[in-house]
Amino acid sequence: MEQHPWIPSLTREQVEKMLRVIGVEKIEDLFSDIPSSIKLSCEQWESLDIGLKRPVSEVEAKRIISEKLSRNKKLKTPPFMGGGVYPHYVPPLVKYIISRGEFLTAYTPYQAEISQGLMQALFEYQSLMAELLEMDVVNASMYDWGSATAEAVLMAVRVNKGRKKIILPENMNPLHKQVVEAYTYPHGVKLVTTPYNRETGGVDLEELKKLVDGETAAVYLQYPNFFGVVEADAKAIGEIAHEKGALFITGVYPVALGLLKSPGELGADIAVGEGQPLGLGLNYGGPYLGIFATRYDMNLIRQMPGRIIGLAESYRGERGFAMVLQTREQHIRREKATSNICTNEALMAIAAAVYLSMLGKNGLVKLAEINYYRAHYAWSRMKSIGLEVELFKYDFFNEFPVSFNKHGVKYSLVHEELLKRDIHGGLYIGNYYPELGETALYAFTELHFKEDIDLLVNTLSEILSKR
Amino acid sequence: MSTFRQAKWSEPLIFELGAPGRIGISLPDVEEEKRVVGEVKIPESIKRTSPPNLPELSEVEVVRHFTNLTQMAYGVDNGPVPLGSCTMKYNPRIAWDIAFNSGVDQLHPLQDERTVQGLLELMYELQKWLANIVGMDVCTLHPAAGAHGELAGVLVIRRYHELKGQLDKKTEIIVPDSAHGTNPASAAMAGFKVVEVPSGEDGNVDIEALKSVVGESTAGLMITNPSTLGLFEERILEIAKLLHEYDALLYYDGANLNGIMGYARPGDMGFDIAHINIHKTFSSPHGGGGPGAGPVCVKNRIVDPERNIKLGDLLPGYIVVYDEEKGMYRLKGPGPVSVGLLKSFFANTIPLLWAYTYILMMGPQGLRKVTEHAVLITNYFAKLMEGVRGYEIPYGRGRFRKHEVVLSARPMAEEVGVTAEDVAKGLLDAGLYAPTIYFPLIVKEALMTEFTETETLENIEKYAERLKEISSIAYQDPSKPKEWPLNTSVGRINVPKANHPKYVAPTWRVYIKKMRGEIQ
Ligand SMILES: Cc1ncc(COP(=O)(O)O)c(C=O)c1O
């Protein structure tokens, strides 16, 4: 290999020049400190199963990868599936901005003066998110909703010193719960599940009251909850937590905030959520955007995880931006840091900032309404063909459970039949909630046109009528 | 002095732009659906009463605003970013094309596995390639970044000792004093006590000091190799043996893999667990702070022979497996002894696709060249800096560096009061990004420099020239560097003031509230 587009100094002349200056004969001499018993020869290394065991040109690589990816199934519509992340529209403008090399290929803005545009964009993300959540302080991102929730729980335990009990609702996303379990396991945190009300679908207030006590560090509430239900008693839940001195943590689907009260208005002390619906793709698991916010209270802020960009001034008096409150972070506090997070999801935060700027106050409400109406349209249509969709009394946002119990079919069979027709149905949740039996969670967004929904419902009707 | 001038747009904040009634995207109307459904039925107790206070801009204004902001940022696409420990290499656009335009952005992580066979095949191959690159047996692609991988790794260490019934005494994780902050922070997040060991003058871990702290309570050791000083830990085999004698596990922080790829593998050095920073060694872009991906690989050593538990069973998240019977790829979720889920779903797939493309195109030959040239360039640069007044290269005198070299501006700071930070600002003024400064903590006035194989010889020479120029200015008139930078979009930022409790404004909302006296 004597040329490569990504290794400019590969030319013989340049290599020779460098070797001469360094004073060695060949490149391998620079590796003489690696003990021979573990040093790989060229032949050993090249015999390993890595890539195609040979360099591949750009056109070839493109062909190989495209060919493999073409084996993914083509679906007629985006999947009718949510469960924490949703098929939403990603405007080309968002993609364009985050593809610009100045942002895309930058590192964390350690050198502020040459990175002001990046820092301003991140500050704007924090600020836009603060308005959406009506919370004062927002960090520059966590990995995703699940890990943000886990960090919120750990933060609550630090803030509420001596209290080790955390109350998690049964109707929160079960995957987020698993993340909380993994993060808290080493710290002796007691996770207690509070049940949902089988009638309303929301957290059961009476049961919750029995569980919250002087040992409780925090109560978590997801809204809309995992069933898509809007948690009409959210405010009361926060009050129950606060009465006993526990923190109130809320987890949100940000698009729903076009129609639902904000965490700030509900009295949340910490708000977390998933930024994916705000201009990010589904990306088969990531990157996503963990939203993390708190109130302006130094006792809370000092325990907050993650990077924060703040307004600043230059010594010349210009407006600028700087990383602030860094004495919480790992590079300074090491084992005493509030979190180990370093690389975060900054570019995704910028994507969300661009999208929120495009939407503006009315656009966000409108987007929420589209999601709401699409899902409610689907709900009415499903109901009209005799599907059991009225599982809970409280209203839902853009996602709701559909039960097939009455039809006496396994959901897997319905799913199979849909898939045969290139439609991907909802998420089976009977494994998490055995009491709900053959039930799947269906989600609808602006990407599911009325025709798509009609196609889904007609197909379901056809599948069930054949039974 | 170079003629660099960064754009200076004095760009208003997004909140200061736009006008009431504007919108930046055209959304579909849902009148038909509405006719069927009727009005919104959300209960008043949870219904929002007024729209969020977001600015209102047209699409034109949004594109201009953010375009102007990008012009006041600086990445590898602009010029050298030799941030030590960060491996800021070129992020190939072909990988961008595949990652952004191949439809993977439309795949839901809970979709039926049969609908994503193409992608799973790529991820399966990537797991295998990464395992071979680091000399391990099993990889999980699950963690979202290096630190997330570290957390995964130390949780595996914890579970290992727990399953062996010895967690009550295995309470400590050892880290060298040159370690990155995430190492001790991760160990603490996994509930361990952190014990620091010093480095010797040669840059290696002080083995006598290590011996004095290793014992029955040692659960594991976290270490990078090459170290954050850019030096290969020559006694790694001895260290591994020592730790294993006490049944402690060795964790490899893969941030510095670019210095040895193709020459040595952590798995062969005695490490049990290793994470890989996809966004460093394998070319996925840093995005101004993230995303990344931090796969974790382990040696599949036996943990419990009776229950047939192996180290790989302890890994978190989803692992892609091939189901021979069904002839298809599947995602294997966390089993009963796994440390569980560390994020909601599979993995940061987009950066992983980037890595796949990179490894495929490079092949083993290319990857070895990558390391060779990263190392060659580092030593060439170190040579150019040898004996330059004001700088020194502490630790490991006479030793070759690997992926990076840590200069120190200590002499300059002590003699004329010009610090590493001042030097950094002088580099910015020449249109060159600065090295990582003040890290590792054991080097005073550190300028940790890693060009990677990406950098051209011309730029390396230019960089060294600029450092020399800064030094001569510093010794002539030490007040000058204090005024830098002059050519960036703003002058030196007053960081203490930005952090002052009275002024600190992490959001526009807080700033406004402070102006109005609503919060102190
Ligand atoms: C030596 C070292 N270890 C660990 C990390 C953490 O990796 P990440 O930022 O991906 O979480 C870094 C990154 O800066 C590093 O340089």
mmCIF file of C-alpha atoms in Angstrom, chain A residues 1 4 6-10 14-15 17-19 21-22 24 27-31 33 35 37-40 42 45-46 48-56 58 61-62 65 68-69 71-73 81-83 85 93 95 97 99-111 113-118 120 123-124 126-128 131-132 134-136 143-144 146 175-176 178-179 182-183 185-187 230-232 234 257 259-261 281-288 296 308-316 318-319 324-325 330 334-335 340 342-347 357-364 366 370 372-374 376-377 395 415-416 419 424 450, chain B residues 6 8 11-16 23-24 27-28 32-34 37-38 40-42 44-48 52-53 55-56 63 65-66 69-70 72 74-77 83 86 88 90-93 96-97 100 102 104-105 107-112 114-119 121-122 125 128-129 132 147-148 159 162 179 181-182 185-186 188-190 232 234 237 259 262-263 265 268 279 285-291 331 339 341-345 347-350 357-358 360-366 368-369 373 380 383 399-400 402 424-425 433 441 453-454 457-458 461 485 488-494 497-499 504-511 513-514:
data_model
loop_
_atom_site.group_PDB
_atom_site.id
_atom_site.type_symbol
_atom_site.label_atom_id
_atom_site.label_comp_id
_atom_site.label_asym_id
_atom_site.label_seq_id
_atom_site.Cartn_x
_atom_site.Cartn_y
_atom_site.Cartn_z
ATOM 1 C CA MET A 1 0.000 0.000 0.000
ATOM 2 C CA HIS A 4 -4.347 5.903 0.383
ATOM 3 C CA TRP A 6 -6.992 8.914 4.077
ATOM 4 C CA ILE A 7 -3.277 8.592 4.842
ATOM 5 C CA PRO A 8 -1.620 11.510 3.079
ATOM 6 C CA SER A 9 1.929 10.839 4.306
ATOM 7 C CA LEU A 10 2.094 7.402 2.749
ATOM 8 C CA GLN A 14 7.753 11.464 2.959
ATOM 9 C CA VAL A 15 8.174 8.242 4.880
ATOM 10 C CA LYS A 17 12.156 11.891 5.287
ATOM 11 C CA MET A 18 10.433 11.230 8.576
ATOM 12 C CA LEU A 19 12.442 8.106 9.305
ATOM 13 C CA VAL A 21 14.720 12.818 10.978
ATOM 14 C CA ILE A 22 13.642 10.409 13.698
ATOM 15 C CA VAL A 24 15.413 4.936 12.541
ATOM 16 C CA ILE A 27 8.717 2.070 10.694
ATOM 17 C CA GLU A 28 8.699 -1.202 12.643
ATOM 18 C CA ASP A 29 11.613 0.112 14.694
ATOM 19 C CA LEU A 30 9.167 2.481 16.353
ATOM 20 C CA PHE A 31 7.419 -0.542 17.829
ATOM 21 C CA ASP A 33 9.155 -1.582 22.865
ATOM 22 C CA PRO A 35 7.469 -7.404 23.840
ATOM 23 C CA SER A 37 5.920 -12.516 22.624
ATOM 24 C CA ILE A 38 2.872 -10.395 21.927
ATOM 25 C CA LYS A 39 3.976 -8.545 18.823
ATOM 26 C CA LEU A 40 2.091 -9.559 15.697
ATOM 27 C CA CYS A 42 2.441 -8.684 9.312
ATOM 28 C CA TRP A 45 -2.247 -9.846 11.457
ATOM 29 C CA GLU A 46 -3.255 -10.100 7.827
ATOM 30 C CA LEU A 48 -7.089 -12.539 10.771
ATOM 31 C CA ASP A 49 -10.692 -12.361 9.750
ATOM 32 C CA ILE A 50 -10.953 -8.586 9.420
ATOM 33 C CA GLY A 51 -12.969 -7.054 6.609
ATOM 34 C CA LEU A 52 -12.346 -8.982 3.407
ATOM 35 C CA LYS A 53 -8.730 -9.495 4.512
ATOM 36 C CA ARG A 54 -7.723 -6.982 1.867
ATOM 37 C CA PRO A 55 -8.280 -3.301 1.198
ATOM 38 C CA VAL A 56 -11.445 -2.564 -0.736
ATOM 39 C CA GLU A 58 -14.738 2.953 -2.378
ATOM 40 C CA ALA A 61 -17.459 -0.970 -0.612
ATOM 41 C CA LYS A 62 -20.525 0.958 -1.624
ATOM 42 C CA ILE A 65 -22.809 -2.642 1.713
ATOM 43 C CA LYS A 68 -26.362 -6.349 2.054
ATOM 44 C CA LEU A 69 -28.621 -3.585 3.250
ATOM 45 C CA ARG A 71 -31.798 -7.521 2.273
ATOM 46 C CA ASN A 72 -33.695 -5.481 4.813
ATOM 47 C CA LYS A 73 -37.372 -5.865 4.134
ATOM 48 C CA MET A 81 -44.536 0.888 16.306
ATOM 49 C CA GLY A 82 -43.315 3.117 19.122
ATOM 50 C CA GLY A 83 -42.432 2.062 22.620
ATOM 51 C CA VAL A 85 -38.895 5.867 19.836
ATOM 52 C CA LEU A 93 -32.682 20.762 6.494
ATOM 53 C CA LYS A 95 -29.848 16.402 7.990
ATOM 54 C CA ILE A 97 -27.076 21.137 9.071
ATOM 55 C CA SER A 99 -23.871 16.989 7.924
ATOM 56 C CA ARG A 100 -21.898 20.203 7.664
ATOM 57 C CA GLY A 101 -18.317 19.319 8.426
ATOM 58 C CA GLU A 102 -17.738 22.175 10.852
ATOM 59 C CA PHE A 103 -20.223 20.581 13.249
ATOM 60 C CA LEU A 104 -20.044 16.951 12.154
ATOM 61 C CA THR A 105 -16.280 16.600 12.431
ATOM 62 C CA ALA A 106 -15.653 18.808 15.464
ATOM 63 C CA TYR A 107 -14.764 17.520 18.894
ATOM 64 C CA THR A 108 -16.290 18.644 22.175
ATOM 65 C CA PRO A 109 -15.602 22.408 22.165
ATOM 66 C CA TYR A 110 -12.592 22.382 24.469
ATOM 67 C CA GLN A 111 -11.264 25.506 22.746
ATOM 68 C CA GLU A 113 -13.030 30.822 21.022
ATOM 69 C CA ILE A 114 -12.796 28.843 17.792
ATOM 70 C CA SER A 115 -15.962 26.837 18.574
ATOM 71 C CA GLN A 116 -18.466 29.561 19.354
ATOM 72 C CA GLY A 117 -20.919 28.542 16.648
ATOM 73 C CA LEU A 118 -21.008 24.986 17.937
ATOM 74 C CA GLN A 120 -24.155 28.579 20.537
ATOM 75 C CA PHE A 123 -26.762 26.477 24.134
ATOM 76 C CA GLU A 124 -29.756 27.001 21.875
ATOM 77 C CA GLN A 126 -30.540 23.620 25.930
ATOM 78 C CA SER A 127 -32.570 26.821 25.806
ATOM 79 C CA LEU A 128 -35.205 25.582 23.364
ATOM 80 C CA GLU A 131 -38.831 26.333 26.999
ATOM 81 C CA LEU A 132 -40.486 23.158 25.824
ATOM 82 C CA GLU A 134 -40.485 24.781 31.175
ATOM 83 C CA MET A 135 -37.491 23.710 33.211
ATOM 84 C CA ASP A 136 -34.571 26.084 33.804
ATOM 85 C CA TYR A 143 -27.142 8.900 25.594
ATOM 86 C CA ASP A 144 -30.886 8.222 25.465
ATOM 87 C CA GLY A 146 -33.294 4.984 29.399
ATOM 88 C CA LEU A 175 -36.803 -1.202 28.854
ATOM 89 C CA HIS A 176 -36.104 2.057 30.661
ATOM 90 C CA GLN A 178 -34.191 -2.365 33.000
ATOM 91 C CA VAL A 179 -31.649 0.387 32.432
ATOM 92 C CA ALA A 182 -28.589 -1.987 35.800
ATOM 93 C CA TYR A 183 -27.346 1.479 36.809
ATOM 94 C CA TYR A 185 -27.791 -2.200 41.211
ATOM 95 C CA PRO A 186 -24.331 -1.463 42.670
ATOM 96 C CA HIS A 187 -25.672 1.309 44.889
ATOM 97 C CA VAL A 230 -51.797 10.795 29.168
ATOM 98 C CA GLU A 231 -51.610 10.416 33.001
ATOM 99 C CA ALA A 232 -54.321 12.889 33.892
ATOM 100 C CA ALA A 234 -49.679 13.824 36.918
ATOM 101 C CA LEU A 257 -45.742 18.502 25.006
ATOM 102 C CA LEU A 259 -50.686 19.215 23.880
ATOM 103 C CA LEU A 260 -49.703 18.212 27.400
ATOM 104 C CA LYS A 261 -48.650 20.282 30.380
ATOM 105 C CA GLY A 281 -34.194 8.936 12.533
ATOM 106 C CA LEU A 282 -35.035 5.638 14.196
ATOM 107 C CA ASN A 283 -31.468 4.544 13.444
ATOM 108 C CA TYR A 284 -32.117 1.007 14.660
ATOM 109 C CA GLY A 285 -31.310 1.871 18.249
ATOM 110 C CA GLY A 286 -29.208 4.989 18.053
ATOM 111 C CA PRO A 287 -27.848 7.556 18.134
ATOM 112 C CA TYR A 288 -30.689 9.079 20.103
ATOM 113 C CA TYR A 296 -32.674 26.272 39.030
ATOM 114 C CA ILE A 308 -23.553 22.243 30.100
ATOM 115 C CA ILE A 309 -22.873 25.215 27.832
ATOM 116 C CA GLY A 310 -23.523 28.616 29.360
ATOM 117 C CA LEU A 311 -23.687 32.212 28.228
ATOM 118 C CA ALA A 312 -20.376 33.997 28.630
ATOM 119 C CA GLU A 313 -18.464 37.080 27.653
ATOM 120 C CA SER A 314 -15.039 37.521 26.196
ATOM 121 C CA TYR A 315 -12.602 39.708 28.089
ATOM 122 C CA ARG A 316 -13.170 42.172 25.243
ATOM 123 C CA GLU A 318 -18.298 40.308 23.248
ATOM 124 C CA ARG A 319 -21.128 37.872 23.871
ATOM 125 C CA VAL A 324 -19.927 25.871 32.669
ATOM 126 C CA LEU A 325 -20.357 24.110 35.998
ATOM 127 C CA GLN A 330 -15.332 13.368 35.413
ATOM 128 C CA ARG A 334 -12.787 11.828 38.686
ATOM 129 C CA GLU A 335 -14.312 9.227 41.041
ATOM 130 C CA ASN A 340 -18.835 9.238 33.999
ATOM 131 C CA CYS A 342 -17.909 12.258 28.402
ATOM 132 C CA THR A 343 -18.863 11.741 24.752
ATOM 133 C CA ASN A 344 -22.594 12.460 24.603
ATOM 134 C CA GLU A 345 -25.061 13.002 21.737
ATOM 135 C CA ALA A 346 -24.241 16.623 20.926
ATOM 136 C CA LEU A 347 -24.922 16.404 17.198
ATOM 137 C CA SER A 357 -36.475 26.203 15.460
ATOM 138 C CA MET A 358 -38.322 25.168 12.324
ATOM 139 C CA LEU A 359 -41.438 24.201 14.215
ATOM 140 C CA GLY A 360 -41.635 27.180 16.526
ATOM 141 C CA LYS A 361 -44.398 27.512 19.057
ATOM 142 C CA ASN A 362 -47.284 26.885 16.695
ATOM 143 C CA GLY A 363 -45.568 24.207 14.666
ATOM 144 C CA LEU A 364 -44.936 22.107 17.711
ATOM 145 C CA LYS A 366 -49.630 21.469 15.230
ATOM 146 C CA ILE A 370 -51.347 15.676 13.799
ATOM 147 C CA TYR A 372 -52.972 12.934 18.175
ATOM 148 C CA TYR A 373 -55.541 12.949 15.388
ATOM 149 C CA ARG A 374 -53.849 10.298 13.309
ATOM 150 C CA HIS A 376 -57.350 8.740 17.274
ATOM 151 C CA TYR A 377 -58.481 8.233 13.730
ATOM 152 C CA ASP A 395 -57.185 9.544 26.777
ATOM 153 C CA HIS A 415 -48.155 -9.883 13.095
ATOM 154 C CA GLU A 416 -47.160 -12.663 10.736
ATOM 155 C CA LEU A 419 -45.765 -8.905 7.585
ATOM 156 C CA HIS A 424 -45.200 -3.981 10.251
ATOM 157 C CA LYS A 450 -54.715 8.396 6.458
ATOM 158 C CA GLN B 6 -12.481 33.042 11.436
ATOM 159 C CA LYS B 8 -17.500 36.614 12.923
ATOM 160 C CA GLU B 11 -25.167 35.923 15.107
ATOM 161 C CA PRO B 12 -28.148 36.660 17.356
ATOM 162 C CA LEU B 13 -29.565 33.906 19.503
ATOM 163 C CA ILE B 14 -32.389 31.975 17.915
ATOM 164 C CA PHE B 15 -34.707 33.634 20.449
ATOM 165 C CA GLU B 16 -33.781 37.041 19.048
ATOM 166 C CA ILE B 23 -43.089 28.840 10.693
ATOM 167 C CA GLY B 24 -40.121 26.899 9.286
ATOM 168 C CA LEU B 27 -47.020 20.334 7.990
ATOM 169 C CA PRO B 28 -49.882 18.236 6.645
ATOM 170 C CA GLU B 32 -60.384 14.582 7.517
ATOM 171 C CA GLU B 33 -59.125 12.728 10.547
ATOM 172 C CA LYS B 34 -60.463 15.524 12.729
ATOM 173 C CA VAL B 37 -62.436 12.068 15.671
ATOM 174 C CA GLY B 38 -63.893 15.387 16.856
ATOM 175 C CA VAL B 40 -59.137 16.834 21.426
ATOM 176 C CA LYS B 41 -60.381 15.040 24.535
ATOM 177 C CA ILE B 42 -57.317 15.374 26.743
ATOM 178 C CA GLU B 44 -57.921 19.672 31.488
ATOM 179 C CA SER B 45 -55.686 18.541 34.346
ATOM 180 C CA ILE B 46 -52.937 17.555 31.900
ATOM 181 C CA LYS B 47 -53.765 19.668 28.842
ATOM 182 C CA ARG B 48 -51.354 22.403 27.931
ATOM 183 C CA PRO B 52 -44.361 26.629 24.547
ATOM 184 C CA ASN B 53 -42.337 29.801 24.256
ATOM 185 C CA PRO B 55 -39.163 31.362 18.635
ATOM 186 C CA GLU B 56 -40.946 31.616 15.275
ATOM 187 C CA VAL B 63 -30.889 27.705 7.444
ATOM 188 C CA HIS B 65 -28.771 31.039 11.290
ATOM 189 C CA PHE B 66 -27.293 27.577 11.589
ATOM 190 C CA LEU B 69 -23.048 29.177 13.298
ATOM 191 C CA THR B 70 -21.204 26.390 11.500
ATOM 192 C CA MET B 72 -17.833 29.745 13.661
ATOM 193 C CA TYR B 74 -13.918 24.057 13.554
ATOM 194 C CA GLY B 75 -13.585 20.359 12.812
ATOM 195 C CA VAL B 76 -11.279 17.934 11.031
ATOM 196 C CA ASP B 77 -12.897 19.114 7.801
ATOM 197 C CA LEU B 83 -6.513 16.758 20.440
ATOM 198 C CA CYS B 86 -9.330 11.988 20.959
ATOM 199 C CA MET B 88 -9.459 13.104 15.467
ATOM 200 C CA TYR B 90 -10.757 12.106 8.875
ATOM 201 C CA ASN B 91 -14.379 10.937 8.770
ATOM 202 C CA PRO B 92 -14.798 9.505 5.286
ATOM 203 C CA ARG B 93 -17.757 10.855 3.354
ATOM 204 C CA TRP B 96 -21.461 9.304 5.804
ATOM 205 C CA ASP B 97 -23.301 8.426 2.623
ATOM 206 C CA PHE B 100 -27.203 8.662 6.289
ATOM 207 C CA SER B 102 -29.100 3.745 3.214
ATOM 208 C CA VAL B 104 -31.122 2.452 8.263
ATOM 209 C CA ASP B 105 -32.464 5.689 9.725
ATOM 210 C CA LEU B 107 -35.468 1.005 11.034
ATOM 211 C CA HIS B 108 -37.137 0.655 14.406
ATOM 212 C CA PRO B 109 -34.972 -1.158 16.981
ATOM 213 C CA LEU B 110 -37.869 -3.405 18.002
ATOM 214 C CA GLN B 111 -38.759 -4.358 14.449
ATOM 215 C CA ASP B 112 -39.060 -8.037 13.612
ATOM 216 C CA ARG B 114 -36.534 -10.920 9.812
ATOM 217 C CA THR B 115 -37.054 -7.432 8.406
ATOM 218 C CA VAL B 116 -33.516 -6.251 9.231
ATOM 219 C CA GLN B 117 -31.385 -9.203 8.176
ATOM 220 C CA GLY B 118 -29.109 -7.089 5.991
ATOM 221 C CA LEU B 119 -28.241 -4.742 8.804
ATOM 222 C CA GLU B 121 -25.437 -9.293 9.048
ATOM 223 C CA LEU B 122 -23.268 -6.172 8.924
ATOM 224 C CA GLU B 125 -19.513 -9.176 10.933
ATOM 225 C CA LYS B 128 -16.339 -10.481 14.682
ATOM 226 C CA TRP B 129 -13.888 -8.025 13.114
ATOM 227 C CA ASN B 132 -10.216 -10.067 16.060
ATOM 228 C CA ALA B 147 -17.286 5.809 29.113
ATOM 229 C CA HIS B 148 -20.467 3.801 28.639
ATOM 230 C CA ARG B 159 -20.851 -9.416 38.350
ATOM 231 C CA GLU B 162 -20.488 -11.598 42.613
ATOM 232 C CA ALA B 179 -5.807 7.612 33.497
ATOM 233 C CA GLY B 181 -11.238 10.857 34.288
ATOM 234 C CA THR B 182 -13.867 8.490 32.983
ATOM 235 C CA ALA B 185 -15.710 7.802 37.442
ATOM 236 C CA SER B 186 -16.890 4.554 35.838
ATOM 237 C CA ALA B 188 -17.223 4.569 41.167
ATOM 238 C CA MET B 189 -20.485 4.225 39.229
ATOM 239 C CA ALA B 190 -20.097 0.484 39.499
ATOM 240 C CA PHE B 232 3.637 1.530 25.454
ATOM 241 C CA GLU B 234 6.312 -2.489 28.455
ATOM 242 C CA LEU B 237 2.467 -9.072 30.844
ATOM 243 C CA GLY B 259 -1.268 3.479 18.531
ATOM 244 C CA GLY B 262 -2.086 -4.447 13.870
ATOM 245 C CA TYR B 263 0.989 -4.671 16.115
ATOM 246 C CA ARG B 265 -3.784 -6.844 20.770
ATOM 247 C CA ASP B 268 -2.821 -11.134 23.828
ATOM 248 C CA HIS B 279 -15.552 7.501 17.170
ATOM 249 C CA PRO B 285 -17.281 11.678 13.443
ATOM 250 C CA HIS B 286 -17.410 13.270 16.874
ATOM 251 C CA GLY B 287 -20.294 15.573 16.072
ATOM 252 C CA GLY B 288 -19.098 18.320 18.389
ATOM 253 C CA GLY B 289 -19.255 16.025 21.402
ATOM 254 C CA GLY B 290 -21.111 12.931 20.255
ATOM 255 C CA PRO B 291 -22.497 10.510 19.148
ATOM 256 C CA LEU B 331 -30.507 -10.295 18.595
ATOM 257 C CA VAL B 339 -25.409 -6.988 33.808
ATOM 258 C CA LEU B 341 -29.386 -3.044 29.656
ATOM 259 C CA LEU B 342 -27.350 0.157 29.756
ATOM 260 C CA LYS B 343 -29.460 2.021 27.234
ATOM 261 C CA SER B 344 -32.927 1.418 25.927
ATOM 262 C CA PHE B 345 -32.133 -0.348 22.674
ATOM 263 C CA ALA B 347 -26.643 0.177 19.859
ATOM 264 C CA ASN B 348 -25.554 3.430 18.243
ATOM 265 C CA THR B 349 -25.960 1.833 14.850
ATOM 266 C CA ILE B 350 -25.087 4.820 12.669
ATOM 267 C CA THR B 357 -17.322 0.876 6.086
ATOM 268 C CA TYR B 358 -13.957 1.987 7.380
ATOM 269 C CA LEU B 360 -14.066 -2.995 5.128
ATOM 270 C CA MET B 361 -12.237 -0.463 2.996
ATOM 271 C CA MET B 362 -9.018 -0.509 4.987
ATOM 272 C CA GLY B 363 -8.701 -4.234 5.424
ATOM 273 C CA PRO B 364 -6.078 -5.471 7.902
ATOM 274 C CA GLN B 365 -3.319 -4.036 5.695
ATOM 275 C CA GLY B 366 -4.809 -0.569 5.790
ATOM 276 C CA ARG B 368 -1.854 -1.524 10.213
ATOM 277 C CA LYS B 369 -0.762 1.324 7.965
ATOM 278 C CA HIS B 373 1.546 6.410 10.152
ATOM 279 C CA TYR B 380 8.438 13.041 13.648
ATOM 280 C CA LYS B 383 11.594 15.239 16.994
ATOM 281 C CA ARG B 399 11.452 6.395 24.178
ATOM 282 C CA PHE B 400 9.410 6.302 21.007
ATOM 283 C CA LYS B 402 2.877 5.760 19.883
ATOM 284 C CA ALA B 424 -3.300 26.925 22.753
ATOM 285 C CA LYS B 425 -4.795 30.314 21.953
ATOM 286 C CA TYR B 433 -6.859 23.634 16.647
ATOM 287 C CA LEU B 441 -2.946 15.471 35.106
ATOM 288 C CA GLU B 453 -2.514 9.298 10.312
ATOM 289 C CA THR B 454 -4.853 11.892 8.819
ATOM 290 C CA LEU B 457 3.415 16.386 6.679
ATOM 291 C CA GLU B 458 3.101 20.008 5.634
ATOM 292 C CA GLU B 461 5.738 21.069 10.077
ATOM 293 C CA PRO B 485 -6.684 34.725 20.422
ATOM 294 C CA THR B 488 -11.196 33.760 16.173
ATOM 295 C CA SER B 489 -14.801 34.877 16.139
ATOM 296 C CA VAL B 490 -14.484 36.143 19.720
ATOM 297 C CA GLY B 491 -11.638 37.044 22.024
ATOM 298 C CA ARG B 492 -10.608 35.010 25.048
ATOM 299 C CA ILE B 493 -13.637 33.858 26.958
ATOM 300 C CA ASN B 494 -13.958 34.862 30.581
ATOM 301 C CA LYS B 497 -17.271 34.946 35.099
ATOM 302 C CA ALA B 498 -19.425 32.537 33.114
ATOM 303 C CA ASN B 499 -19.320 30.240 36.142
ATOM 304 C CA VAL B 504 -24.113 31.568 35.342
ATOM 305 C CA ALA B 505 -26.772 31.086 32.634
ATOM 306 C CA PRO B 506 -27.108 27.527 31.355
ATOM 307 C CA THR B 507 -30.157 28.507 29.270
ATOM 308 C CA TRP B 508 -31.775 31.622 27.833
ATOM 309 C CA ARG B 509 -34.631 31.025 30.249
ATOM 310 C CA VAL B 510 -32.313 31.396 33.229
ATOM 311 C CA TYR B 511 -30.675 34.467 31.721
ATOM 312 C CA LYS B 513 -35.157 35.229 34.766
ATOM 313 C CA LYS B 514 -31.961 36.649 36.205
#
